[in-house]
Amino acid sequence: MEDSEKTNQIVVLLIGPPGSGKSTFCDTVMRSSLRPWSRVCQDIINNGKAGTKAQCLKMATSSLKEGKSVFIDRCNLDREQRSEFVKLGGPGIEVHAVVLELPAQVCISRSVKRTGHEGNLQGGRAAAVVNRMLQSKELPKVNEGFSRVMFCYNDADVENAVNTYSKLGPMDTLPSGCFGEKKSDTKSQPGIMKFFKKVNALPGSSSSNEGTNAMRKANEKTENFRLGSADIVHTLAFPSVSTADFQFDLEKASDIIVEKAEEFLPKVGTARLVLVDLSHGSKILSLVKAKASQKNIDSERFFTFVGDITKLRSEGGLHCNVIANATNWRLKPGGGGVNAAIFKAAGPDLETATRVRANTLLPGKAVVVPLPSTCPLLNAEGITHVIHVLGPNMNPNRPDNLSNDYTKGCKTLREAYTSLFEGFLSVVQDQSKFPKRSNQTAVSDSGEHIKEDSERNKKYKGSQDKAVTNNMESGSLEDTRDSGKKMSKEWSTWALALHTIAMHPERHENVVLEFSDNIVVINDQYPKARKHVLVLARQESLDGLEDVRKENLQLLQEMHNVGLKWVDRFQNEDASLIFRLGYHSVPSMRQLHLHVISQDFDSDSLKNKKHWNSFTSSFFRDSVDVLEEVKSQGKANVASEDLLKGELRCNRCRSAHPNIPKLKSHVRSCRSQFPEHVLQNSRLVARPETKL
């Protein structure tokens, strides 16, 4: 191809055991990269089933001839396994290695827990396989023939590598050499731990200044070594709430901190809580540490740390993705202490982002604020969220103090820590469920990244943020229905965009195609076919298909009729177009919406298995079936999200394909009849002369 002469191609060998995240790495890069990539995965290369190394080499060679760069998604754990793929390099084709050197227990845990794996390596068998593979592991060296080797030891390293390859344009290159490899001294950790235990054994009352300083240094050194070398996990760093300017009793405060931490930790998997103070002689740190030890709370997941909460990573080696701010009720930068320090370190971006969420805060409440990509705390320290929390005031020199009423004060402080920890839990759940995004991205309905580089997207996001603000009460992130019950699903900020447009279409003239009292029609911002529009319901509390009941039948019929009207309009332009109208069983964005989508699936925005299966499997519920079900049984049936992990099969002949490029190439030429179940009940909408 002529285009291949204009592209610096790369072959990237992903090196790591099962569960290290190779496939996720490929999928994440391919979703957002401007460079054409092909993923070669041995688990599915044989028509969706496991194949051979020779098949992988053949597909890689073919992809390179088409001008694409290639990911080799195999374990590639020893030099012999890698050698044939290294030979793919040549003039204009570099060979890179990305080594996912995550802890063995992490890989084993992921492999055991996962379901629907492409190679069916999951459950109890996975642990033995991973262990066996790691015994023969041979880390790559540049002299094998690689122009670049990049090592990743934790999630932060992996994210950095993903960003590096995602940003590559067709002509971009990367520096050659070996990057990120750790030359660890295996004797250092036991030595540090022994010294730490020895110093801690010294009686505090009789220690000299020299001994005290040694203890402090040992504490800092050991803590930073352990945290700097461990696998990065979700971590909340928080100051002691209300014990500084608000003068809350330290004994009572430490009891509540330990109580709430012990209550919260089982809810959040492997996430960590870290109580932070600037002073080595901090009494609150000493009290909490002692009381946590008495309760045998896991010191790997709840511990104390001395340092500046705004510089924990850069100065202390402690990576925290979320920090808490002991704020004032105005949510303003004023005052001193932690509040002033965090607002200063974050710059004006934090104040602006906070105003989007709430204007004031009540004692005992917290508000979670995602940091925009321009924020210094995000770029310098890796902090993605700040959680403002307001505790009770016991300072008689400040307004609205509780006059030493510790019955009310303790109740409010418990509420404050509950709100703080639940806010952190919402961040953990959100980031675990969805790919990590900077604040400069929005998401289309199918959950992919959309660069906000146009005025259209800026307005889209701005209105979305206003809607979030209007829904916040006293800093709470929980949404409620008319019944007063908490929603069954917590929506992340980006997922509220359709709800914003549905409720206020008049503010979105640039994206709305039509609207009435009951519906709004917009183009899917990243369509998955040549024609793809969304018909949004304008009724509150209808977030998705599972919320639909018999009283919504008239609205569903209207949405269907409007969809048919747009089909007719599109077919007047191109009579060959064939459409389906339907809903996703579990939507990725809030607000009930009907997809009106042509069946050619000719779109650059259709990039991964989830995109494809969300429209071609039974996860996609046809509108005509939904209408019948709601009419007969009072609700619609919804399918499992597990269907999104199924094989890639043609929507016509149902043949299986190893990857999206191969599938799309087949679909363009496939003229088979559609499956029988799709042909029934008017699920397909086509002109009479069109062959189905």
Short mmCIF file of C-alpha atoms in Angstrom, two decimals, residues 236 238-243 248-264 267 273 291 295 362-366 389-394 402 405-423:
data_model
loop_
_atom_site.label_atom_id
_atom_site.label_comp_id
_atom_site.label_asym_id
_atom_site.label_seq_id
_atom_site.Cartn_x
_atom_site.Cartn_y
_atom_site.Cartn_z
CA LEU A 236 -7.33 7.78 49.75
CA PHE A 238 -7.04 12.14 54.29
CA PRO A 239 -6.27 14.55 57.11
CA SER A 240 -7.89 14.28 60.51
CA VAL A 241 -11.23 16.03 60.14
CA SER A 242 -12.16 18.73 62.71
CA THR A 243 -9.17 18.24 65.04
CA PHE A 248 -12.36 18.31 68.22
CA ASP A 249 -11.13 16.11 71.09
CA LEU A 250 -8.28 13.91 69.77
CA GLU A 251 -9.18 10.80 71.78
CA LYS A 252 -12.77 10.85 70.56
CA ALA A 253 -11.70 11.68 67.00
CA SER A 254 -9.18 8.82 66.86
CA ASP A 255 -11.82 6.36 68.09
CA ILE A 256 -14.17 7.43 65.29
CA ILE A 257 -11.48 7.33 62.59
CA VAL A 258 -10.49 3.76 63.48
CA GLU A 259 -14.13 2.68 63.86
CA LYS A 260 -15.16 4.02 60.45
CA ALA A 261 -12.01 2.71 58.73
CA GLU A 262 -12.62 -0.77 60.13
CA GLU A 263 -16.24 -0.61 58.96
CA PHE A 264 -15.34 0.63 55.49
CA LYS A 267 -16.43 -2.79 51.18
CA LEU A 273 -6.84 4.48 53.54
CA LYS A 291 -5.84 1.88 68.21
CA LYS A 295 -8.05 -3.93 66.55
CA LEU A 362 -23.26 20.99 55.50
CA PRO A 363 -21.39 19.46 58.47
CA GLY A 364 -21.16 15.70 58.10
CA LYS A 365 -21.30 15.83 54.29
CA ALA A 366 -18.72 15.34 51.52
CA VAL A 389 -15.51 17.02 53.70
CA LEU A 390 -16.89 19.19 56.51
CA GLY A 391 -16.81 18.06 60.14
CA PRO A 392 -18.29 19.43 63.37
CA ASN A 393 -16.96 22.66 64.89
CA MET A 394 -15.93 22.70 68.57
CA LEU A 402 -21.46 23.06 69.08
CA ASP A 405 -21.90 19.06 72.73
CA TYR A 406 -19.98 15.86 71.96
CA THR A 407 -23.11 13.78 71.58
CA LYS A 408 -24.00 15.78 68.48
CA GLY A 409 -20.34 16.31 67.58
CA CYS A 410 -19.49 12.60 67.51
CA LYS A 411 -22.61 11.86 65.47
CA THR A 412 -21.65 14.52 62.92
CA LEU A 413 -18.01 13.38 62.76
CA ARG A 414 -19.13 9.79 62.09
CA GLU A 415 -21.36 11.11 59.29
CA ALA A 416 -18.43 13.08 57.88
CA TYR A 417 -16.14 10.04 57.68
CA THR A 418 -18.97 7.91 56.30
CA SER A 419 -19.60 10.50 53.56
CA LEU A 420 -15.87 10.75 52.85
CA PHE A 421 -15.30 7.00 52.60
CA GLU A 422 -18.46 6.44 50.52
CA GLY A 423 -17.31 9.18 48.16
#
